[in-house]
Short mmCIF file of C-alpha atoms and ligand atoms in Angstrom, two decimals:
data_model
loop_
_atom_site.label_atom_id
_atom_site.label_comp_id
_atom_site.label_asym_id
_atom_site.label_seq_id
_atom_site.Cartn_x
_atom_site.Cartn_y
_atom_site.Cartn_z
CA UNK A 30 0.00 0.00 0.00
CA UNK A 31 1.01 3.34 -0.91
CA UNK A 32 1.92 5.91 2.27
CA UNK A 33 0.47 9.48 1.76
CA UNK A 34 1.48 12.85 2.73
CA UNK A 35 -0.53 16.27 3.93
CA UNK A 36 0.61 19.61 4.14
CA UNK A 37 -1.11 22.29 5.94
CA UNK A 38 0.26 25.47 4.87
CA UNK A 39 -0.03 28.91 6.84
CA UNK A 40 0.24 31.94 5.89
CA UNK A 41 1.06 33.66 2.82
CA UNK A 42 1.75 32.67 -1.13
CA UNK A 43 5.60 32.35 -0.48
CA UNK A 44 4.62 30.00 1.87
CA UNK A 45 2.10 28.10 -0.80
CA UNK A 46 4.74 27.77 -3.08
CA UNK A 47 7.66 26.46 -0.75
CA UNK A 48 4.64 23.71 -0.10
CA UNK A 49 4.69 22.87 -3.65
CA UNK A 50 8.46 22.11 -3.50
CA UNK A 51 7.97 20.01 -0.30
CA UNK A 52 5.45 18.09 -1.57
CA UNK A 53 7.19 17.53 -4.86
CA UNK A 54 10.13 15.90 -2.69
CA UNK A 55 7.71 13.81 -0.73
CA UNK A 56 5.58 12.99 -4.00
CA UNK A 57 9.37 12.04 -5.76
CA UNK A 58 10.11 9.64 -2.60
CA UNK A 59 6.79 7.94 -3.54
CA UNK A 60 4.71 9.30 -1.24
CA UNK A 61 0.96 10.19 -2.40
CA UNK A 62 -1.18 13.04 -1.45
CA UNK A 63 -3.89 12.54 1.19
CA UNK A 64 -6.76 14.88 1.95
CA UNK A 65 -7.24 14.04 5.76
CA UNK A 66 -3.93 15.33 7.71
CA UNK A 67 -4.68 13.46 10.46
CA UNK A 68 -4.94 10.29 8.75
CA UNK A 69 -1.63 10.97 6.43
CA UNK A 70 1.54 8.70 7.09
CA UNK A 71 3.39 12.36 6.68
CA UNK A 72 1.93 15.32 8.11
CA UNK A 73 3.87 18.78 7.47
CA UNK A 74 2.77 21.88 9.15
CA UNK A 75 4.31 25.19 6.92
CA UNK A 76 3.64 27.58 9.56
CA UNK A 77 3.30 31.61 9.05
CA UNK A 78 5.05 34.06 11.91
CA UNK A 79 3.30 37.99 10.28
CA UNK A 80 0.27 37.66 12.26
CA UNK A 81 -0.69 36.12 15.74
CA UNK A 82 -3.97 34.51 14.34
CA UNK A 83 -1.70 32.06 12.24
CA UNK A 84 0.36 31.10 15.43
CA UNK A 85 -2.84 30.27 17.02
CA UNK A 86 -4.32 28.30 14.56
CA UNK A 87 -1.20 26.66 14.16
CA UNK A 88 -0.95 25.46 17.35
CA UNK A 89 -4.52 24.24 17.07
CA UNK A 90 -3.99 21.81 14.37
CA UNK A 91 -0.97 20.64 15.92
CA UNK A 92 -2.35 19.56 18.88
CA UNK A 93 -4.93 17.69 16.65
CA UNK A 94 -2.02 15.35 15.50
CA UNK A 95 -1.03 14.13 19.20
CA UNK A 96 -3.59 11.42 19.03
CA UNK A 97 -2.90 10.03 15.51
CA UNK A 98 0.91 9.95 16.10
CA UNK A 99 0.85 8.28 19.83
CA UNK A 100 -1.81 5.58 17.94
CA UNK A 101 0.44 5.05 15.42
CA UNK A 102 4.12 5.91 15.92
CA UNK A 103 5.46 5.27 12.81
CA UNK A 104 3.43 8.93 11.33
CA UNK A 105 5.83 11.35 11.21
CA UNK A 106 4.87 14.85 11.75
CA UNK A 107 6.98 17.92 10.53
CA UNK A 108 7.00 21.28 10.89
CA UNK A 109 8.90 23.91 8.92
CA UNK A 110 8.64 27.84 8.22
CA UNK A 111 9.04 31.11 9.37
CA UNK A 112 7.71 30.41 13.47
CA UNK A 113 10.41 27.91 13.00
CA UNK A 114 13.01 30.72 12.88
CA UNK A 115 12.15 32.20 15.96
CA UNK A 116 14.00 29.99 18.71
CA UNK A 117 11.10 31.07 21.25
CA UNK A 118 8.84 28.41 19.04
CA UNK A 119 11.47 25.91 18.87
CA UNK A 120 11.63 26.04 22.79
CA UNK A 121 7.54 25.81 23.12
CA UNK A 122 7.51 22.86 20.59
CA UNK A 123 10.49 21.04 22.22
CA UNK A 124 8.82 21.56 25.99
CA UNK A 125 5.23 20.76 24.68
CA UNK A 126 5.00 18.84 22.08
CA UNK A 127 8.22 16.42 22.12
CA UNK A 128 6.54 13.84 19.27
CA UNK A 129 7.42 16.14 16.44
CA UNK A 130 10.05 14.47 14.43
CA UNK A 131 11.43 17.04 11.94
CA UNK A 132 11.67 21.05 12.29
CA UNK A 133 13.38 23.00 10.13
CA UNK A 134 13.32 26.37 8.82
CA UNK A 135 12.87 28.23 6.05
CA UNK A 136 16.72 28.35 5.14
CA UNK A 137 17.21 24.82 4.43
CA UNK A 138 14.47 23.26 2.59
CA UNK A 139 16.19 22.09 -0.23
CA UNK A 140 18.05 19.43 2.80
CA UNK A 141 13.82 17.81 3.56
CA UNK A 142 14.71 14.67 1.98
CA UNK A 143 18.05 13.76 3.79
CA UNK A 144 16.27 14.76 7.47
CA UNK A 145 13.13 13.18 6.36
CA UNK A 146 15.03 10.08 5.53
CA UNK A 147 17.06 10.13 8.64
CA UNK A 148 13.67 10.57 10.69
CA UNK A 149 11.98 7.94 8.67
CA UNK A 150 14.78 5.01 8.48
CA UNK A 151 16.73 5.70 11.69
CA UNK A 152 13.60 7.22 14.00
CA UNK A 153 15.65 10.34 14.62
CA UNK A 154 14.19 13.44 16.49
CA UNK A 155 15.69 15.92 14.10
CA UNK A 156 15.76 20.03 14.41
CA UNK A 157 18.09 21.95 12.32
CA UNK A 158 16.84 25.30 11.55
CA UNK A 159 19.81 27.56 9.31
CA UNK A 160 20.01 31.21 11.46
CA UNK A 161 21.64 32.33 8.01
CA UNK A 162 20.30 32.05 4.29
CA UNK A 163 22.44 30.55 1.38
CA UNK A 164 22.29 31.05 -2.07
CA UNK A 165 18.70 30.27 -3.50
CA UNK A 166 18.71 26.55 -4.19
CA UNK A 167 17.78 25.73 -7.63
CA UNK A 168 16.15 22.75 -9.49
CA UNK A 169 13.71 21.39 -6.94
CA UNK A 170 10.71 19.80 -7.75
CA UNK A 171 6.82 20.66 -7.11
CA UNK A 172 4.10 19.84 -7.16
CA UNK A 173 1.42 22.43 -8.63
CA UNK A 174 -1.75 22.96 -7.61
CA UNK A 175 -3.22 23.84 -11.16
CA UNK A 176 -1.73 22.58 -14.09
CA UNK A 177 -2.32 25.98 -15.60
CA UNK A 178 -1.37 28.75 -13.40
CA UNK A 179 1.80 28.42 -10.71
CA UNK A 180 3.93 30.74 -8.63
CA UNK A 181 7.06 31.86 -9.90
CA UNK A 182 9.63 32.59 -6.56
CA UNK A 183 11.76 35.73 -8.43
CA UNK A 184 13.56 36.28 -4.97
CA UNK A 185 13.54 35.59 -1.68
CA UNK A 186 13.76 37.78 1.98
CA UNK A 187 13.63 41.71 2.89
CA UNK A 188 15.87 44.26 3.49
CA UNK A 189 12.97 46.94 4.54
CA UNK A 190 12.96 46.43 8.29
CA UNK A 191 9.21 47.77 8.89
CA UNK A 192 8.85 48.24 12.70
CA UNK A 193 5.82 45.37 12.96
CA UNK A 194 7.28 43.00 10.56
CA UNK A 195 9.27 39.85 11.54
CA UNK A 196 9.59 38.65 7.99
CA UNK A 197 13.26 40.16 7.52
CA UNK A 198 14.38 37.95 10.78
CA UNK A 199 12.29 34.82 9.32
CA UNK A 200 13.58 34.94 5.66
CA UNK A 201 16.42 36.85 5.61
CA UNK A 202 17.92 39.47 3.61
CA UNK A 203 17.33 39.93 -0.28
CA UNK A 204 18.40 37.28 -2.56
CA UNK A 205 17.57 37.48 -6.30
CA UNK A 206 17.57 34.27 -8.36
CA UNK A 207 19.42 34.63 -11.85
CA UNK A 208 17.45 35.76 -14.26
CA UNK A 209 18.14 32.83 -16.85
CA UNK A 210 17.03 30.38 -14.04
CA UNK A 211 13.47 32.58 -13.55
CA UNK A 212 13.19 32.18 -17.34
CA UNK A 213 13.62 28.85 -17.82
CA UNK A 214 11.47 27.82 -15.16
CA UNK A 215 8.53 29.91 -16.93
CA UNK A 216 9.39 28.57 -20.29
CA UNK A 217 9.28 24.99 -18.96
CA UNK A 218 5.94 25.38 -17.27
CA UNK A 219 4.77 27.40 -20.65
CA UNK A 220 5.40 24.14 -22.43
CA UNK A 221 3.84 22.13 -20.02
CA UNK A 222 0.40 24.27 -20.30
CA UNK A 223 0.72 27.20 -18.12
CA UNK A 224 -1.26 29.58 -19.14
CA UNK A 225 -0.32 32.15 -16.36
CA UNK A 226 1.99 33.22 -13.61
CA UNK A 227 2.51 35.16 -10.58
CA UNK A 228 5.60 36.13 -9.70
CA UNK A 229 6.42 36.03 -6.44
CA UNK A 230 8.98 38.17 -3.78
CA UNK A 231 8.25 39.98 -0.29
CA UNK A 232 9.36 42.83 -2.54
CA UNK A 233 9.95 42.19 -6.54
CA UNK A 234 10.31 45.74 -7.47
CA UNK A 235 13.98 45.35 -5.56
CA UNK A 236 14.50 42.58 -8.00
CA UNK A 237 18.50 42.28 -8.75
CA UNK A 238 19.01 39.08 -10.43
CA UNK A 239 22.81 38.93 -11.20
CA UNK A 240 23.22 37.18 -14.93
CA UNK A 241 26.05 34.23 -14.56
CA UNK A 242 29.36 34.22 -16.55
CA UNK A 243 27.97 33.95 -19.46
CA UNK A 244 25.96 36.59 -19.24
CA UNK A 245 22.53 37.37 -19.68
CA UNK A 246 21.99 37.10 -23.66
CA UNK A 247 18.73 37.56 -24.07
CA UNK A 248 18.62 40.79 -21.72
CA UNK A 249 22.08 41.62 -23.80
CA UNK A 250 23.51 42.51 -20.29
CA UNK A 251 27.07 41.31 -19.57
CA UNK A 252 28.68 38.91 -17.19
CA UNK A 253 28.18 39.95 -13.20
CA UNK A 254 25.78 42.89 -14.21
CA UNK A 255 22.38 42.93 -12.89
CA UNK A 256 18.79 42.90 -14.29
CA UNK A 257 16.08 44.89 -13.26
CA UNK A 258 12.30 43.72 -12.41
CA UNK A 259 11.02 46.03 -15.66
CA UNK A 260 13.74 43.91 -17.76
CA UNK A 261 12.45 40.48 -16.32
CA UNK A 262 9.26 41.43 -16.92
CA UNK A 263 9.57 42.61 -20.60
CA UNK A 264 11.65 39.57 -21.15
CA UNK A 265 8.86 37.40 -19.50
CA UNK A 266 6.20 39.02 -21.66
CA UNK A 267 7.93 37.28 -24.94
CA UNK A 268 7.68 34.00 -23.52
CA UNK A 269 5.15 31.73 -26.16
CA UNK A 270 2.16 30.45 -24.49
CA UNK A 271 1.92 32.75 -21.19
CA UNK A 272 -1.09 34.78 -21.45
CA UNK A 273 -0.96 36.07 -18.27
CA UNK A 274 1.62 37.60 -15.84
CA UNK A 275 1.18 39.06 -12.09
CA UNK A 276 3.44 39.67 -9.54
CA UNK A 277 3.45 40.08 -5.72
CA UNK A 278 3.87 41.78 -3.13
CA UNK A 279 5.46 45.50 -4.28
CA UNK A 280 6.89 48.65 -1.99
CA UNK A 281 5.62 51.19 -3.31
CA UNK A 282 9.26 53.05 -2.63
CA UNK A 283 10.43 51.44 -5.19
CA UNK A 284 7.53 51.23 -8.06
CA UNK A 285 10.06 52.81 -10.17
CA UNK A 286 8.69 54.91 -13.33
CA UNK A 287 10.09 51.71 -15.44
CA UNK A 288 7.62 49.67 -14.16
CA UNK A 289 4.66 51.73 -14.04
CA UNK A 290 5.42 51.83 -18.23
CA UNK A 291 5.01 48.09 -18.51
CA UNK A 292 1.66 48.01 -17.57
CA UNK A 293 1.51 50.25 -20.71
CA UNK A 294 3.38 48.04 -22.77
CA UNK A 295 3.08 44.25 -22.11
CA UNK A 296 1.20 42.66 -23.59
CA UNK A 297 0.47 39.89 -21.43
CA UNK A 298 1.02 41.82 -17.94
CA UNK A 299 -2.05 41.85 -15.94
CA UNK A 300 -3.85 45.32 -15.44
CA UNK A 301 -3.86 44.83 -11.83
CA UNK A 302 -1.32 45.67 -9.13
CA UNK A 303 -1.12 45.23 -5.01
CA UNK A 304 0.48 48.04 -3.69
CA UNK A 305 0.63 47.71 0.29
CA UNK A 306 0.19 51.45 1.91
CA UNK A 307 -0.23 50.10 5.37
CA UNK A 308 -1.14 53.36 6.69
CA UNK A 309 -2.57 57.26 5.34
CA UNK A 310 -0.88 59.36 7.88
CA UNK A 311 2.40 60.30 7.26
CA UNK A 312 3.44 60.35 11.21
CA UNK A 313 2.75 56.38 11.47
CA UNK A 314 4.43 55.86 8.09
CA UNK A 315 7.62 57.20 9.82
CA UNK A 316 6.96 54.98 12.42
CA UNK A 317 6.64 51.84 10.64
CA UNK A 318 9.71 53.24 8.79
CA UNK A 319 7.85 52.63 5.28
CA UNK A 320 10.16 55.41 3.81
CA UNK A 321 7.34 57.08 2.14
CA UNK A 322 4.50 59.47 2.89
CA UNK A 323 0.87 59.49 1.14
CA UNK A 324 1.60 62.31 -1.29
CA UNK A 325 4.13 59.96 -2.69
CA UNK A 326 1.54 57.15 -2.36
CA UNK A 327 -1.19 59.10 -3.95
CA UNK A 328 1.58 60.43 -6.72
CA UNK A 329 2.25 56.56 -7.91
CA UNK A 330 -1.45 55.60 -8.22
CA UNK A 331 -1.99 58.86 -10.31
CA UNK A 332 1.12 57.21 -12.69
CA UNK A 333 -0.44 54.22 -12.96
CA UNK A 334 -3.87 54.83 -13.99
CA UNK A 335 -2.04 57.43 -16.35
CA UNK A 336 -0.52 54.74 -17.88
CA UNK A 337 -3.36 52.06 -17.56
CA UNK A 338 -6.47 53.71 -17.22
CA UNK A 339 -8.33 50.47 -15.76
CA UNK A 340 -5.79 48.75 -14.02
CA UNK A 341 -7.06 47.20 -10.66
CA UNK A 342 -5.52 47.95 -7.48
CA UNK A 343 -5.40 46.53 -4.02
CA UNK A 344 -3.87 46.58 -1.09
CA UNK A 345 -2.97 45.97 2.42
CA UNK A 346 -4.09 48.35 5.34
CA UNK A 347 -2.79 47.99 9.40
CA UNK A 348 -5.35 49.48 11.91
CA UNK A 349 -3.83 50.28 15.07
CA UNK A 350 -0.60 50.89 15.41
CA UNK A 351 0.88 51.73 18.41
CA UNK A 352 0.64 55.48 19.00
CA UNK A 353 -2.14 55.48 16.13
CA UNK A 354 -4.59 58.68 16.61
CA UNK A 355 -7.84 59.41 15.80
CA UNK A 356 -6.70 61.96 13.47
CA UNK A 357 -3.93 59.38 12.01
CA UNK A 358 -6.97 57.03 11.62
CA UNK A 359 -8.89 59.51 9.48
CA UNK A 360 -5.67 59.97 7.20
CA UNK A 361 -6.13 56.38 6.41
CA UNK A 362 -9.70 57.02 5.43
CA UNK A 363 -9.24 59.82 3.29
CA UNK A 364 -6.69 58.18 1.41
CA UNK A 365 -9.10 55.33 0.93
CA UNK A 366 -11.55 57.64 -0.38
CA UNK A 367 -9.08 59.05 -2.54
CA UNK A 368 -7.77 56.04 -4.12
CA UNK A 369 -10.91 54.14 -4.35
CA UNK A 370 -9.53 50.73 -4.02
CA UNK A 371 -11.11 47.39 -5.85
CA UNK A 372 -10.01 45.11 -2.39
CA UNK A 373 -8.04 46.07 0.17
CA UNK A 374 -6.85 43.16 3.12
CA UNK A 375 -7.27 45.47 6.50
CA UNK A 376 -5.67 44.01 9.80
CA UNK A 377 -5.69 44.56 13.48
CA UNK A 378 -1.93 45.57 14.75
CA UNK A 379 -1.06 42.41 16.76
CA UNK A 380 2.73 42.83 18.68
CA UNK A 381 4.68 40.30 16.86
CA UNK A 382 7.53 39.59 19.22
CA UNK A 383 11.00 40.55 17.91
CA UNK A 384 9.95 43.56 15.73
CA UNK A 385 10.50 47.70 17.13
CA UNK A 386 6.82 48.09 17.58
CA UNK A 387 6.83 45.80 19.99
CA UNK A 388 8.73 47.95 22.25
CA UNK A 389 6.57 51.09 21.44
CA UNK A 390 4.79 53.11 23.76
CA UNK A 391 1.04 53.81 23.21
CA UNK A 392 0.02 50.36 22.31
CA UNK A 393 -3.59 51.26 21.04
CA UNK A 394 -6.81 49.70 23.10
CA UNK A 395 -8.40 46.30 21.65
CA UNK A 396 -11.62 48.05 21.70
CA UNK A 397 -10.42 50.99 19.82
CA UNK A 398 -8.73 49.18 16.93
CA UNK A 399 -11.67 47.21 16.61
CA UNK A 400 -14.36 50.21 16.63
CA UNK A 401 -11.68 51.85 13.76
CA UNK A 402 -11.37 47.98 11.88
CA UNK A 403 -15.01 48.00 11.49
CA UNK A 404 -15.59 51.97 10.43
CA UNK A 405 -12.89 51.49 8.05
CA UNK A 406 -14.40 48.43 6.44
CA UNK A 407 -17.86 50.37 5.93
CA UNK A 408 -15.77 52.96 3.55
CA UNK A 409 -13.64 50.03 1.76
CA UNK A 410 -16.79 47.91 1.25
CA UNK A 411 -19.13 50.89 0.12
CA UNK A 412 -16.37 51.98 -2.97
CA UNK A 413 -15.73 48.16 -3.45
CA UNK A 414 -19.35 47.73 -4.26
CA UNK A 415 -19.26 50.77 -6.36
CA UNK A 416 -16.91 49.82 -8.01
CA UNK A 417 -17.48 46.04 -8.70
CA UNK A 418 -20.95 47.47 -10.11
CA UNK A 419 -18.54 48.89 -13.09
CA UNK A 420 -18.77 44.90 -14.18
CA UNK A 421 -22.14 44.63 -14.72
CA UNK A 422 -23.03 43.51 -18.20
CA UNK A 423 -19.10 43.57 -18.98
CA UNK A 424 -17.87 40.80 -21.06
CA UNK A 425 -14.80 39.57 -19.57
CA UNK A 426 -11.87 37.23 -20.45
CA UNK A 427 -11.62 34.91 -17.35
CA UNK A 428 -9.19 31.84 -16.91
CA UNK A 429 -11.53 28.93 -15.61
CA UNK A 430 -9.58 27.18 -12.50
CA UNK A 431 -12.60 24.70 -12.01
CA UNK A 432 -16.13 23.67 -10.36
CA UNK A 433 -17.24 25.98 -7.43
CA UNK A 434 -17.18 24.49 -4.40
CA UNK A 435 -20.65 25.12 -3.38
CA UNK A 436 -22.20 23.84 -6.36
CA UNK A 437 -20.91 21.44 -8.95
CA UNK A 438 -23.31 22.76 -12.23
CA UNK A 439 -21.23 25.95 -11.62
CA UNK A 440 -17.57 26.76 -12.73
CA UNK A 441 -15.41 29.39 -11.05
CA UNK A 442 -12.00 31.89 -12.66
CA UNK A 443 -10.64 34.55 -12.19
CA UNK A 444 -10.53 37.86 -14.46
CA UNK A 445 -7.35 40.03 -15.67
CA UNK A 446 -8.08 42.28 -12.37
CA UNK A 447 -8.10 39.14 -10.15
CA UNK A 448 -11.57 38.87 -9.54
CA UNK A 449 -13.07 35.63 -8.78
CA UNK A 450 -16.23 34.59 -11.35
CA UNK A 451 -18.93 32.07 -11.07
CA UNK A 452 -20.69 31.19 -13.66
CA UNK A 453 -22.74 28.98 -15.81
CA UNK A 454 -21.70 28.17 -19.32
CA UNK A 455 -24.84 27.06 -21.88
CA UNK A 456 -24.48 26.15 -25.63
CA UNK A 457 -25.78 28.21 -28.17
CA UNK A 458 -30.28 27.00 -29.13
CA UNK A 459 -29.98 24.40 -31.48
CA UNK A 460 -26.37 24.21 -31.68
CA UNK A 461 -24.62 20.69 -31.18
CA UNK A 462 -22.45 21.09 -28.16
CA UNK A 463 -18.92 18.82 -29.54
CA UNK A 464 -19.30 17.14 -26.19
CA UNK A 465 -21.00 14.18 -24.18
CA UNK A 466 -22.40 16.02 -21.42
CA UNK A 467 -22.63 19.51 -19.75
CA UNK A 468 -20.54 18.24 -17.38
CA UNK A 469 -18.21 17.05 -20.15
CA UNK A 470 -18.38 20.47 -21.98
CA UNK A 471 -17.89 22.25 -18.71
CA UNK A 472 -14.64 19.94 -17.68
CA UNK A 473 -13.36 20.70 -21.01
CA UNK A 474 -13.01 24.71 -20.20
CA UNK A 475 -11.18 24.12 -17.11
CA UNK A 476 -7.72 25.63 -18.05
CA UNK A 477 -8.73 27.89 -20.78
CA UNK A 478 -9.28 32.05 -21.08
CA UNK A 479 -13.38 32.00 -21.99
CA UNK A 480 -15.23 35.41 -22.69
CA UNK A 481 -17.71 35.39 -19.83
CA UNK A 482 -20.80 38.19 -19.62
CA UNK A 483 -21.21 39.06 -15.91
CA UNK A 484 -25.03 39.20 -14.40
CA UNK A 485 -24.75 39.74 -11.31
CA UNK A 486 -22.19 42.22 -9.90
CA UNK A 487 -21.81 42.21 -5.99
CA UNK A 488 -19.60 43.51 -3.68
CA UNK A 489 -17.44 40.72 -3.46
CA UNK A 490 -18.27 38.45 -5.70
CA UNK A 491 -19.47 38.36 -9.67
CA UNK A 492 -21.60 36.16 -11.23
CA UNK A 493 -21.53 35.24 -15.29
CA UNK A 494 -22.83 33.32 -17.53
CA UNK A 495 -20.73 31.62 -20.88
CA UNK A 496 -21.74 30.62 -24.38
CA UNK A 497 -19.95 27.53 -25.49
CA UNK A 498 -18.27 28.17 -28.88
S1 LIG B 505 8.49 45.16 3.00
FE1 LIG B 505 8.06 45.48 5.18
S2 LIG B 505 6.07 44.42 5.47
FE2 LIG B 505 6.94 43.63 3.54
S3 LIG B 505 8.09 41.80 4.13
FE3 LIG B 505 9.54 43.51 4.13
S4 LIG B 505 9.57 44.22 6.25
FE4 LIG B 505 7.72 42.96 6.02
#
């Protein structure tokens, strides 16, 4: 019988995608997938540090494996990422929960198999977590969710240092992978069927990729030099057989004039961008040592609807940070109001342990962040539904991922801006549908960019019907 594998991942897409290469190494030591984590011979929990929630759920599902691994020993339970950088986590799992086999962190991935073999052949207790990054390891496998879209890691780790983040300490500095390596990756999942990509970095617009000694040809950039994120991405745009490109997550310090003209130009770049402006008042900017202020906020999102008039943009907002007033507060509404975002992801400041703002005075009342959470998601929800109303009757390219969830007659994709679409597809009266079924017919669009006419336009969520062709 065949012995399976789970992975519960935390946290955010870099996480996803260091999943995929996990479970590719599992999947190439002949280990199948599982759906049930508890009832997997290999459980790996990919845990998430940025916010406390994710620590707590964490925890939670850990304590759900106890029972399965004391029933049968010979499960062996993992646990890898960012909390695993932070030796305060290491100590709580070592003094609590002594049955976990393997932790490592997010430095030394690439060395799963040899601990995984060593815990699964010689019934070692292992923890080796790397306090220092190497040199981005190339060639691992994954496994892909969707054979049509995947996650492209550009680079890896921060230099920014923003006061409530702990991802710098977790990942590390900057490290860009060469350029020729990020291309043929995409040009090997182009032939395979991928249809689109999102490139991914805690920061791509910082994107240094240094071309190897032969240089970088096909940017025509010499030995040692460096290329850009603009040059990746007009490089990326020629690439046969990727229709679309996206990329996350971007400073908006350096969203450099280059790369405001590519939304312009490419052909195949999305018209949507997420620009993170954590905060509207230029006193708690300084504070979370963003190194910019609104004006030069607002200036960039004038640039790029200059140069792409319907380009989406989102973004991520913290409520409550420590020393936050109510007049800081209402700087983050009015730049709300001015931007007029599609989606924005809003948070409560939690202290993450480790970071500046920990130490700062003024911690802001639970109550009070919560009262501000809620008034600011009236104004982001009121514009959003505005704004999604702008779709009604629209016909809209959309790649279909694959059946909705809540109901199988129904098939779900997402649009250029990112927007998630449910819809139904029907064949045109008295044409011959080509195929055996509806079900068939609908199966058969799973992977492909359809034109679909949206009906129903709510705040978050649209709702479409297709013609089949
Ligand atoms: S840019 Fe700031 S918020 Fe983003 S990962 Fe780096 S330190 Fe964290």
């Amino acid at each position: 019988m065949s012995r399976t594998y789970h992975i519960v991942t935390f946290g955010c897409q870099m996480n996803e995608r260091d999943s995929e290469t996990i479970a590719g190494m599992l999947e190439e030591m002949g280990y199948e997938y599982c759906p049930d984590f508890k009832a997997a011979d290999v459980c790996v929990l990919n845990t998430c540090s940025v916010r406390e929630h994710a620590d707590k759920r964490f925890f939670g599902v850990l304590g759900q494996l106890k029972n399965p691994h004391e029933q049968d020993p010979g499960r062996i339970v993992c646990v890898c990422g960012c909390m695993m950088q932070q030796q305060v986590h290491i100590d709580t799992l070592k003094a609590k929960y002594p049955w976990v086999d393997i932790v490592f962190g997010t430095h030394n991935i690439a060395d799963f198999p040899r601990m995984f073999r060593n815990a699964a052949e010689e019934h070692q207790k292992i923890t080796e977590v790397w306090k220092d990054a190497g040199p981005i390891a190339e060639g691992l496998p994954a496994k892909r969710e969707y054979p049509f879209k995947a996650f492209v890691s550009i680079m890896q780790g921060c230099n920014n240092f923003c006061t409530y983040c702990i991802v710098p300490y977790t990942r590390g500095r900057e490290r860009s992978r060469a350029p020729e390596a990020v291309l043929a990756e995409i040009e090997g999942l182009a032939a395979s069927g991928c249809r689109e990509i999102m490139l991914l970095g805690q920061n791509v617009n910082s994107y240094a990729g240094v071309c190897g000694e032969d240089g970088c040809d096909r940017f025509g950039i010499a030995p040692g030099q460096k290329v850009t994120f603009p040059q990746l991405l007009r490089r990326i745009d020629c690439i046969d057989g990727i229709e679309r490109v996206r990329f996350m997550t971007s400073h908006p310090k350096d969203l450099s004039d280059d790369l405001v003209q590519c939304f312009a130009d490419l052909k195949h770049l999305c018209k949507q961008i997420h620009l993170p402006v954590q905060a509207g008042s230029d006193r708690v900017l300084k504070e979370m040592n963003r190194h910019y202020d609104s004006a030069h906020y607002l200036e960039l999102i004038r640039k790029l609807r200059a140069a792409c008039p319907e380009i989406a943009i989102s973004t991520d907002i913290i409520v409550g940070f420590p020393g936050e007033t109510e007049e800081d507060f209402q700087a983050t509404v009015d730049l709300v109001e001015k931007v007029r975002y599609d989606s924005a992801f809003t948070f409560i400041y939690s202290v993450r342990k480790g970071t500046p703002a920990e130490k700062m005075p003024d911690q802001v009342p639970e109550e009070i962040k919560h009262q501000r959470f809620d008034r600011l998601l009236e104004v982001i929800h009121r514009i959003q539904e505005e704004k999604s109303a702008e779709y009604q009757d629209a016909v809209l390219p959309v790649l279909v991922e694959g059946f909705s969830k809540t109901d199988p007659n129904v098939l779900t994709g997402r649009t250029e801006s990112n927007k998630t679409v449910d819809f139904t597809v029907r064949a045109p009266e008295g044409a011959e549908a080509g195929c055996n079924s509806a079900a068939a017919c609908a199966e058969a669009l799973i992977g492909q960019i359809i034109p679909v006419k949206i009906v129903k336009a709510q705040t978050f969520s649209l709702y479409g019907e297709a013609e089949l062709q």
